[in-house]
mmCIF file of C-alpha atoms (C1' of nucleotides) in Angstrom:
data_model
loop_
_atom_site.group_PDB
_atom_site.id
_atom_site.type_symbol
_atom_site.label_atom_id
_atom_site.label_comp_id
_atom_site.label_asym_id
_atom_site.label_seq_id
_atom_site.Cartn_x
_atom_site.Cartn_y
_atom_site.Cartn_z
ATOM 1 C CA MET N 1 -14.464 -185.301 124.367
ATOM 2 C CA THR N 2 -13.881 -182.541 121.898
ATOM 3 C CA LYS N 3 -16.702 -180.907 119.963
ATOM 4 C CA VAL N 4 -18.299 -183.338 117.526
ATOM 5 C CA LYS N 5 -18.806 -181.889 114.081
ATOM 6 C CA LYS N 6 -21.866 -182.570 112.022
ATOM 7 C CA ARG N 7 -21.063 -185.207 109.441
ATOM 8 C CA SER N 8 -24.104 -184.693 107.240
ATOM 9 C CA ASN N 9 -27.711 -183.515 107.313
ATOM 10 C CA CYS N 10 -29.074 -187.045 107.467
ATOM 11 C CA PRO N 11 -31.340 -187.305 110.520
ATOM 12 C CA ILE N 12 -29.780 -190.612 111.543
ATOM 13 C CA SER N 13 -26.297 -189.161 111.254
ATOM 14 C CA GLN N 14 -27.181 -185.993 113.163
ATOM 15 C CA SER N 15 -28.731 -188.093 115.924
ATOM 16 C CA LEU N 16 -25.693 -190.325 116.179
ATOM 17 C CA ASP N 17 -23.480 -187.227 116.352
ATOM 18 C CA ILE N 18 -25.146 -186.559 119.704
ATOM 19 C CA TRP N 19 -25.816 -189.921 121.307
ATOM 20 C CA GLY N 20 -24.231 -192.457 118.976
ATOM 21 C CA ASP N 21 -21.717 -194.052 121.297
ATOM 22 C CA LYS N 22 -21.619 -196.932 123.739
ATOM 23 C CA TRP N 23 -22.569 -194.901 126.814
ATOM 24 C CA SER N 24 -24.968 -192.025 126.183
ATOM 25 C CA LEU N 25 -28.096 -194.139 125.774
ATOM 26 C CA LEU N 26 -27.215 -196.049 128.940
ATOM 27 C CA ILE N 27 -27.242 -192.813 130.916
ATOM 28 C CA ILE N 28 -30.566 -191.971 129.297
ATOM 29 C CA ARG N 29 -31.811 -195.455 130.166
ATOM 30 C CA ASP N 30 -30.859 -194.850 133.794
ATOM 31 C CA LEU N 31 -32.735 -191.565 133.856
ATOM 32 C CA MET N 32 -35.687 -192.995 131.975
ATOM 33 C CA PHE N 33 -36.297 -196.490 133.292
ATOM 34 C CA ALA N 34 -34.261 -196.799 136.473
ATOM 35 C CA LYS N 35 -35.123 -193.347 137.791
ATOM 36 C CA LYS N 36 -31.501 -192.682 138.606
ATOM 37 C CA CYS N 37 -30.600 -189.019 138.718
ATOM 38 C CA THR N 38 -27.185 -188.449 140.292
ATOM 39 C CA TYR N 39 -23.597 -188.860 139.167
ATOM 40 C CA GLY N 40 -23.061 -191.546 141.770
ATOM 41 C CA ASP N 41 -26.153 -193.434 140.587
ATOM 42 C CA PHE N 42 -24.859 -193.573 137.029
ATOM 43 C CA LEU N 43 -21.458 -194.750 138.187
ATOM 44 C CA LYS N 44 -23.071 -197.651 140.030
ATOM 45 C CA SER N 45 -24.765 -199.074 136.927
ATOM 46 C CA PRO N 46 -23.674 -202.611 136.073
ATOM 47 C CA GLU N 47 -21.870 -201.711 132.832
ATOM 48 C CA GLY N 48 -19.241 -199.820 134.835
ATOM 49 C CA ILE N 49 -18.732 -196.531 133.050
ATOM 50 C CA ALA N 50 -15.450 -194.800 133.853
ATOM 51 C CA THR N 51 -15.847 -191.609 135.839
ATOM 52 C CA ASN N 52 -14.151 -189.341 133.293
ATOM 53 C CA ILE N 53 -16.243 -190.785 130.464
ATOM 54 C CA LEU N 54 -19.392 -190.248 132.518
ATOM 55 C CA ALA N 55 -18.428 -186.638 133.125
ATOM 56 C CA SER N 56 -17.746 -186.010 129.442
ATOM 57 C CA ARG N 57 -21.006 -187.650 128.343
ATOM 58 C CA LEU N 58 -23.070 -185.737 130.880
ATOM 59 C CA HIS N 59 -21.447 -182.565 129.635
ATOM 60 C CA ALA N 60 -22.201 -183.392 125.995
ATOM 61 C CA LEU N 61 -25.788 -184.412 126.718
ATOM 62 C CA GLU N 62 -26.317 -181.194 128.610
ATOM 63 C CA GLU N 63 -24.803 -179.139 125.806
ATOM 64 C CA ASN N 64 -27.195 -180.814 123.406
ATOM 65 C CA LYS N 65 -30.156 -180.132 125.681
ATOM 66 C CA ILE N 66 -30.947 -183.796 126.255
ATOM 67 C CA ILE N 67 -30.472 -183.440 129.996
ATOM 68 C CA GLU N 68 -30.260 -180.577 132.457
ATOM 69 C CA LYS N 69 -28.641 -180.092 135.834
ATOM 70 C CA LEU N 70 -30.743 -179.016 138.777
ATOM 71 C CA ASP N 71 -30.097 -178.459 142.468
ATOM 72 C CA HIS N 72 -30.705 -181.620 144.414
ATOM 73 C CA PRO N 73 -33.347 -181.092 147.096
ATOM 74 C CA ASP N 74 -31.494 -183.268 149.631
ATOM 75 C CA SER N 75 -28.086 -181.598 149.609
ATOM 76 C CA LYS N 76 -25.992 -178.906 148.000
ATOM 77 C CA ALA N 77 -23.255 -181.463 147.481
ATOM 78 C CA LYS N 78 -25.509 -183.410 145.131
ATOM 79 C CA VAL N 79 -26.574 -182.584 141.608
ATOM 80 C CA LEU N 80 -29.880 -183.718 140.181
ATOM 81 C CA TYR N 81 -29.810 -184.710 136.526
ATOM 82 C CA LYS N 82 -33.064 -184.695 134.626
ATOM 83 C CA LEU N 83 -34.198 -185.404 131.080
ATOM 84 C CA THR N 84 -35.412 -182.391 129.146
ATOM 85 C CA ARG N 85 -38.417 -182.658 126.850
ATOM 86 C CA LYS N 86 -35.981 -183.402 124.044
ATOM 87 C CA GLY N 87 -34.540 -186.209 126.149
ATOM 88 C CA ILE N 88 -37.918 -187.568 127.162
ATOM 89 C CA ASP N 89 -38.823 -187.657 123.482
ATOM 90 C CA LEU N 90 -36.163 -190.307 122.994
ATOM 91 C CA LEU N 91 -38.583 -192.689 124.717
ATOM 92 C CA PRO N 92 -40.070 -194.146 121.489
ATOM 93 C CA ILE N 93 -36.547 -194.953 120.298
ATOM 94 C CA MET N 94 -35.704 -196.559 123.639
ATOM 95 C CA ILE N 95 -38.912 -198.588 123.523
ATOM 96 C CA GLU N 96 -38.158 -199.916 120.057
ATOM 97 C CA ILE N 97 -34.642 -200.867 121.107
ATOM 98 C CA ASN N 98 -36.096 -202.792 124.027
ATOM 99 C CA LEU N 99 -38.572 -204.570 121.753
ATOM 100 C CA TRP N 100 -35.892 -205.446 119.207
ATOM 101 C CA ALA N 101 -33.586 -206.717 121.914
ATOM 102 C CA GLU N 102 -36.349 -208.753 123.498
ATOM 103 C CA LYS N 103 -36.885 -210.500 120.186
ATOM 104 C CA TYR N 104 -33.223 -211.313 119.580
ATOM 105 C CA PHE N 105 -31.502 -211.706 122.944
ATOM 106 C CA SER N 106 -32.305 -214.546 125.291
ATOM 107 C CA THR N 107 -30.905 -213.023 128.467
ATOM 108 C CA ILE N 108 -33.052 -210.128 129.607
ATOM 109 C CA PRO N 109 -33.536 -209.238 133.277
ATOM 110 C CA GLU N 110 -36.953 -210.146 134.646
ATOM 111 C CA ASP N 111 -37.913 -206.660 135.758
ATOM 112 C CA ARG N 112 -37.165 -205.278 132.317
ATOM 113 C CA LYS N 113 -39.116 -208.116 130.737
ATOM 114 C CA ALA N 114 -42.131 -206.993 132.738
ATOM 115 C CA MET N 115 -41.689 -203.442 131.511
ATOM 116 C CA ILE N 116 -41.374 -204.639 127.914
ATOM 117 C CA LYS N 117 -44.633 -206.493 128.357
ATOM 118 C CA GLU N 118 -46.254 -203.204 129.300
ATOM 119 C CA MET N 119 -44.716 -201.518 126.265
ATOM 120 C CA LYS N 120 -46.167 -204.152 123.979
ATOM 121 C CA LYS N 121 -49.572 -204.227 125.606
ATOM 122 C CA ASP N 122 -50.273 -200.538 125.004
ATOM 123 C CA LYS N 123 -47.433 -198.606 123.422
ATOM 124 C CA PRO N 124 -49.105 -195.167 123.219
ATOM 125 C CA GLY N 125 -50.401 -195.592 126.764
ATOM 126 C CA PHE N 126 -46.953 -196.528 127.998
ATOM 127 C CA ILE N 127 -45.409 -193.522 126.302
ATOM 128 C CA LYS N 128 -48.000 -191.174 127.683
ATOM 129 C CA ALA N 129 -47.724 -192.459 131.242
ATOM 130 C CA MET N 130 -43.929 -192.569 131.239
ATOM 131 C CA THR N 131 -43.673 -189.117 129.707
ATOM 132 C CA LYS N 132 -45.945 -187.697 132.369
ATOM 133 C CA GLU N 133 -43.912 -189.385 135.061
ATOM 134 C CA LEU N 134 -40.624 -188.031 133.710
ATOM 135 C CA GLU N 135 -41.994 -184.537 133.249
ATOM 136 C CA GLY N 136 -43.248 -184.634 136.821
ATOM 137 C CA LEU N 137 -39.786 -185.128 138.305
ATOM 138 C CA LYS N 138 -38.901 -181.668 139.483
ATOM 139 C CA MET O 1 -12.170 -204.171 115.933
ATOM 140 C CA THR O 2 -11.606 -206.806 118.551
ATOM 141 C CA LYS O 3 -14.476 -208.834 119.953
ATOM 142 C CA VAL O 4 -16.867 -206.710 122.006
ATOM 143 C CA LYS O 5 -17.763 -208.294 125.302
ATOM 144 C CA LYS O 6 -21.254 -208.132 126.762
ATOM 145 C CA ARG O 7 -21.368 -205.437 129.418
ATOM 146 C CA SER O 8 -24.650 -206.464 131.018
ATOM 147 C CA ASN O 9 -27.942 -208.210 130.290
ATOM 148 C CA CYS O 10 -29.775 -204.920 129.826
ATOM 149 C CA PRO O 11 -31.442 -204.977 126.400
ATOM 150 C CA ILE O 12 -30.271 -201.439 125.638
ATOM 151 C CA SER O 13 -26.720 -202.327 126.609
ATOM 152 C CA GLN O 14 -26.718 -205.559 124.607
ATOM 153 C CA SER O 15 -28.030 -203.699 121.580
ATOM 154 C CA LEU O 16 -25.382 -201.009 121.870
ATOM 155 C CA ASP O 17 -22.725 -203.713 122.164
ATOM 156 C CA ILE O 18 -23.604 -204.600 118.575
ATOM 157 C CA TRP O 19 -24.462 -201.355 116.806
ATOM 158 C CA GLY O 20 -23.767 -198.622 119.376
ATOM 159 C CA ASP O 21 -21.170 -196.619 117.545
ATOM 160 C CA LYS O 22 -21.068 -193.739 115.111
ATOM 161 C CA TRP O 23 -21.081 -195.845 111.946
ATOM 162 C CA SER O 24 -23.068 -199.073 112.158
ATOM 163 C CA LEU O 25 -26.502 -197.496 111.934
ATOM 164 C CA LEU O 26 -25.367 -195.413 108.966
ATOM 165 C CA ILE O 27 -24.506 -198.579 107.081
ATOM 166 C CA ILE O 28 -27.890 -199.956 108.051
ATOM 167 C CA ARG O 29 -29.487 -196.701 106.902
ATOM 168 C CA ASP O 30 -27.784 -197.097 103.527
ATOM 169 C CA LEU O 31 -29.070 -200.640 103.161
ATOM 170 C CA MET O 32 -32.518 -199.730 104.432
ATOM 171 C CA PHE O 33 -33.396 -196.358 102.967
ATOM 172 C CA ALA O 34 -30.873 -195.701 100.211
ATOM 173 C CA LYS O 35 -30.917 -199.237 98.816
ATOM 174 C CA LYS O 36 -27.164 -199.305 98.728
ATOM 175 C CA CYS O 37 -25.704 -202.760 98.819
ATOM 176 C CA THR O 38 -21.996 -202.764 97.929
ATOM 177 C CA TYR O 39 -18.807 -201.820 99.716
ATOM 178 C CA GLY O 40 -18.194 -199.035 97.218
ATOM 179 C CA ASP O 41 -21.726 -197.675 97.759
ATOM 180 C CA PHE O 42 -21.163 -197.385 101.504
ATOM 181 C CA LEU O 43 -17.822 -195.653 100.984
ATOM 182 C CA LYS O 44 -19.513 -193.029 98.821
ATOM 183 C CA SER O 45 -21.957 -191.941 101.536
ATOM 184 C CA PRO O 46 -21.613 -188.286 102.519
ATOM 185 C CA GLU O 47 -20.343 -188.928 106.048
ATOM 186 C CA GLY O 48 -17.121 -190.359 104.612
ATOM 187 C CA ILE O 49 -16.438 -193.559 106.520
ATOM 188 C CA ALA O 50 -12.829 -194.735 106.377
ATOM 189 C CA THR O 51 -12.327 -197.915 104.401
ATOM 190 C CA ASN O 52 -10.794 -199.893 107.255
ATOM 191 C CA ILE O 53 -13.609 -198.857 109.600
ATOM 192 C CA LEU O 54 -16.187 -199.865 107.041
ATOM 193 C CA ALA O 55 -14.567 -203.257 106.677
ATOM 194 C CA SER O 56 -14.503 -203.820 110.431
ATOM 195 C CA ARG O 57 -18.134 -202.733 110.872
ATOM 196 C CA LEU O 58 -19.356 -204.910 108.029
ATOM 197 C CA HIS O 59 -17.517 -207.814 109.581
ATOM 198 C CA ALA O 60 -19.066 -207.152 113.005
ATOM 199 C CA LEU O 61 -22.569 -206.703 111.599
ATOM 200 C CA GLU O 62 -22.200 -209.933 109.689
ATOM 201 C CA GLU O 63 -20.943 -211.770 112.758
ATOM 202 C CA ASN O 64 -23.986 -210.532 114.643
ATOM 203 C CA LYS O 65 -26.320 -211.631 111.857
ATOM 204 C CA ILE O 66 -27.565 -208.134 111.083
ATOM 205 C CA ILE O 67 -26.340 -208.367 107.504
ATOM 206 C CA GLU O 68 -25.219 -211.134 105.178
ATOM 207 C CA LYS O 69 -22.926 -211.311 102.169
ATOM 208 C CA LEU O 70 -24.233 -212.669 98.905
ATOM 209 C CA ASP O 71 -22.832 -213.074 95.425
ATOM 210 C CA HIS O 72 -23.544 -210.029 93.328
ATOM 211 C CA PRO O 73 -25.514 -210.934 90.197
ATOM 212 C CA ASP O 74 -23.564 -208.478 88.034
ATOM 213 C CA SER O 75 -20.010 -209.569 88.744
ATOM 214 C CA LYS O 76 -17.860 -211.925 90.760
ATOM 215 C CA ALA O 77 -15.714 -208.955 91.777
ATOM 216 C CA LYS O 78 -18.652 -207.419 93.614
ATOM 217 C CA VAL O 79 -20.230 -208.444 96.878
ATOM 218 C CA LEU O 80 -23.878 -207.868 97.624
ATOM 219 C CA TYR O 81 -24.667 -206.930 101.203
ATOM 220 C CA LYS O 82 -28.188 -207.468 102.453
ATOM 221 C CA LEU O 83 -30.056 -207.002 105.711
ATOM 222 C CA THR O 84 -31.135 -210.187 107.427
ATOM 223 C CA ARG O 85 -34.512 -210.429 109.118
ATOM 224 C CA LYS O 86 -32.796 -209.333 112.323
ATOM 225 C CA GLY O 87 -31.440 -206.316 110.488
ATOM 226 C CA ILE O 88 -34.746 -205.489 108.814
ATOM 227 C CA ASP O 89 -36.330 -205.609 112.256
ATOM 228 C CA LEU O 90 -34.260 -202.564 113.206
ATOM 229 C CA LEU O 91 -36.649 -200.572 111.028
ATOM 230 C CA PRO O 92 -38.923 -199.409 113.877
ATOM 231 C CA ILE O 93 -35.865 -198.074 115.709
ATOM 232 C CA MET O 94 -34.666 -196.313 112.573
ATOM 233 C CA ILE O 95 -38.113 -194.819 112.037
ATOM 234 C CA GLU O 96 -38.249 -193.432 115.573
ATOM 235 C CA ILE O 97 -34.786 -191.928 115.188
ATOM 236 C CA ASN O 98 -35.956 -190.214 112.018
ATOM 237 C CA LEU O 99 -39.048 -188.879 113.753
ATOM 238 C CA TRP O 100 -37.081 -187.629 116.752
ATOM 239 C CA ALA O 101 -34.529 -185.959 114.503
ATOM 240 C CA GLU O 102 -37.229 -184.375 112.376
ATOM 241 C CA LYS O 103 -38.631 -182.789 115.517
ATOM 242 C CA TYR O 104 -35.317 -181.407 116.783
ATOM 243 C CA PHE O 105 -33.100 -180.707 113.793
ATOM 244 C CA SER O 106 -33.859 -178.005 111.284
ATOM 245 C CA THR O 107 -31.666 -179.236 108.451
ATOM 246 C CA ILE O 108 -33.097 -182.405 106.974
ATOM 247 C CA PRO O 109 -32.717 -183.326 103.297
ATOM 248 C CA GLU O 110 -35.921 -182.951 101.296
ATOM 249 C CA ASP O 111 -36.093 -186.522 100.070
ATOM 250 C CA ARG O 112 -35.800 -187.814 103.616
ATOM 251 C CA LYS O 113 -38.437 -185.360 104.757
ATOM 252 C CA ALA O 114 -40.806 -186.891 102.244
ATOM 253 C CA MET O 115 -40.057 -190.351 103.587
ATOM 254 C CA ILE O 116 -40.623 -189.170 107.150
ATOM 255 C CA LYS O 117 -43.993 -187.842 106.084
ATOM 256 C CA GLU O 118 -44.870 -191.333 104.902
ATOM 257 C CA MET O 119 -43.680 -192.815 108.189
ATOM 258 C CA LYS O 120 -45.944 -190.473 110.112
ATOM 259 C CA LYS O 121 -48.952 -190.903 107.883
ATOM 260 C CA ASP O 122 -49.161 -194.662 108.403
ATOM 261 C CA LYS O 123 -46.406 -196.147 110.530
ATOM 262 C CA PRO O 124 -47.514 -199.811 110.464
ATOM 263 C CA GLY O 125 -48.175 -199.536 106.745
ATOM 264 C CA PHE O 126 -44.737 -198.064 106.155
ATOM 265 C CA ILE O 127 -43.098 -200.811 108.162
ATOM 266 C CA LYS O 128 -44.982 -203.525 106.352
ATOM 267 C CA ALA O 129 -44.240 -202.155 102.908
ATOM 268 C CA MET O 130 -40.592 -201.455 103.611
ATOM 269 C CA THR O 131 -40.092 -204.857 105.223
ATOM 270 C CA LYS O 132 -41.560 -206.584 102.208
ATOM 271 C CA GLU O 133 -39.353 -204.554 99.914
ATOM 272 C CA LEU O 134 -36.208 -205.379 101.885
ATOM 273 C CA GLU O 135 -37.063 -209.048 102.128
ATOM 274 C CA GLY O 136 -37.644 -209.120 98.389
ATOM 275 C CA LEU O 137 -34.097 -208.062 97.563
ATOM 276 C CA LYS O 138 -32.501 -211.332 96.632
ATOM 277 C "C1'" DA Y 1 -12.261 -180.961 164.352
ATOM 278 C "C1'" DT Y 2 -12.127 -184.944 161.513
ATOM 279 C "C1'" DA Y 3 -13.911 -188.303 158.421
ATOM 280 C "C1'" DT Y 4 -16.841 -189.225 154.684
ATOM 281 C "C1'" DT Y 5 -19.666 -188.318 150.726
ATOM 282 C "C1'" DT Y 6 -20.249 -186.214 146.304
ATOM 283 C "C1'" DA Y 7 -19.087 -184.656 141.872
ATOM 284 C "C1'" DC Y 8 -15.947 -184.250 139.570
ATOM 285 C "C1'" DT Y 9 -10.501 -183.586 137.324
ATOM 286 C "C1'" DT Y 10 -5.916 -185.208 136.018
ATOM 287 C "C1'" DG Y 11 -2.403 -188.355 134.240
ATOM 288 C "C1'" DT Y 12 -1.251 -192.252 131.773
ATOM 289 C "C1'" DA Y 13 -1.777 -196.736 129.309
ATOM 290 C "C1'" DT Y 14 -4.564 -198.989 126.060
ATOM 291 C "C1'" DT Y 15 -7.736 -199.196 122.312
ATOM 292 C "C1'" DA Y 16 -10.242 -197.320 118.446
ATOM 293 C "C1'" DT Y 17 -10.473 -194.244 114.682
ATOM 294 C "C1'" DG Y 18 -8.826 -191.580 110.633
ATOM 295 C "C1'" DC Y 19 -5.922 -191.224 106.765
ATOM 296 C "C1'" DA Y 20 -2.907 -192.739 103.040
ATOM 297 C "C1'" DA Y 21 -1.165 -196.206 100.557
ATOM 298 C "C1'" DG Y 22 -1.011 -200.872 98.898
ATOM 299 C "C1'" DT Y 23 -2.784 -205.707 97.366
ATOM 300 C "C1'" DG Y 24 -4.960 -209.326 94.631
ATOM 301 C "C1'" DA Y 25 -8.755 -211.005 92.085
ATOM 302 C "C1'" DA Y 26 -12.109 -209.912 88.506
ATOM 303 C "C1'" DT Y 27 -13.444 -207.261 84.693
ATOM 304 C "C1'" DA Y 28 -13.202 -203.929 80.998
ATOM 305 C "C1'" DT Y 29 -10.301 -201.969 77.233
ATOM 306 C "C1'" DA Y 30 -6.723 -201.697 73.525
ATOM 307 C "C1'" DT D 1 -3.315 -211.151 74.586
ATOM 308 C "C1'" DA D 2 -1.583 -207.467 77.295
ATOM 309 C "C1'" DT D 3 -2.773 -203.605 80.072
ATOM 310 C "C1'" DA D 4 -5.623 -200.648 82.663
ATOM 311 C "C1'" DT D 5 -9.255 -200.240 85.787
ATOM 312 C "C1'" DT D 6 -12.656 -201.635 89.176
ATOM 313 C "C1'" DC D 7 -13.664 -203.774 93.427
ATOM 314 C "C1'" DA D 8 -13.256 -205.240 98.059
ATOM 315 C "C1'" DC D 9 -10.592 -205.163 100.949
ATOM 316 C "C1'" DT D 10 -5.636 -204.951 104.179
ATOM 317 C "C1'" DT D 11 -1.673 -202.643 106.252
ATOM 318 C "C1'" DG D 12 0.943 -199.024 108.635
ATOM 319 C "C1'" DC D 13 0.994 -195.149 111.140
ATOM 320 C "C1'" DA D 14 -0.678 -190.713 113.409
ATOM 321 C "C1'" DT D 15 -4.329 -189.024 116.163
ATOM 322 C "C1'" DA D 16 -8.227 -189.325 119.152
ATOM 323 C "C1'" DA D 17 -11.134 -191.720 122.433
ATOM 324 C "C1'" DT D 18 -11.565 -194.784 126.199
ATOM 325 C "C1'" DA D 19 -10.199 -197.292 130.490
ATOM 326 C "C1'" DC D 20 -8.037 -197.291 134.772
ATOM 327 C "C1'" DA D 21 -6.063 -195.277 138.890
ATOM 328 C "C1'" DA D 22 -5.432 -191.594 141.668
ATOM 329 C "C1'" DG D 23 -6.350 -187.047 143.366
ATOM 330 C "C1'" DT D 24 -9.177 -182.653 144.551
ATOM 331 C "C1'" DA D 25 -12.509 -179.372 146.540
ATOM 332 C "C1'" DA D 26 -16.855 -178.405 148.448
ATOM 333 C "C1'" DA D 27 -20.535 -180.072 151.348
ATOM 334 C "C1'" DT D 28 -22.156 -182.980 154.872
ATOM 335 C "C1'" DA D 29 -22.047 -186.295 158.687
ATOM 336 C "C1'" DT D 30 -19.744 -187.760 163.035
#
DNA sequence: ATATTTACTTGTATTATGCAAGTGAATATA
DNA sequence: TATATTCACTTGCATAATACAAGTAAATAT
């Protein structure tokens, strides 16, 4: 993917310039809710992202400081991807997408349904706990 | 645009299947915050959507019951686009995108900044008022 | 020493987007 | 009444993004 130019100063537009495509938020979902953190993990997700697209998205997200690359503790062959603070702060958006989807789609996986229940029960509490958890991953 | 197939049952993925592109949420922004409601209005937005893309997105959003077409009161030549309840319910997502963007982008238009201030001051109140306003447009 | 894993890159076909021009119905203007 | 203009699109074509298949190099396991 070539460099995306800023289309306008609108906050929605500027946000979409970074993660407004069919794949970026799925990578963020993996990092956020599924605790996936390697290239291979992302590839295995059910939507089936193509490997070159994954590479280009990871690159773009890193450039935009949404994620960062770290050494994987298990092996030098592995890379550990992690959400930055800026990436973790996408959590409220991700929560609202989940809540909207839960209202309008009938087919939602059971484990995610359980998580959505938690989100609804205590949204600020969920955000705080999840944020702490994601910050903790080092 | 040809029919988008469902990639998985994940609520994030299913949501992105509908509006996960660079343009759909900008149309929704126009309907939601700028009170634009005609094809020509959308075309005039600063991001400069191409006319064929606009047509295809409007068609897709209508098919997915996010928006609906109504007769324009002023003229038979005009079409009035309106958010459905499902579309209005995207408001919490749109709010969180605004808040995230306000935190991480330095260039935000003044009028939008004022609106974001309102969102932060009383989020449920903002949602309620805006929802009522959008429902009222008939 | 060899095979496998891991994180990619490269090449090519397909699909989507961007741009310019055109169309037909409705409305405004002369 | 005839003509120009507005409005909501459609069409054709160049360019860009995505999907799919295969390949690569470093690190690790056997």
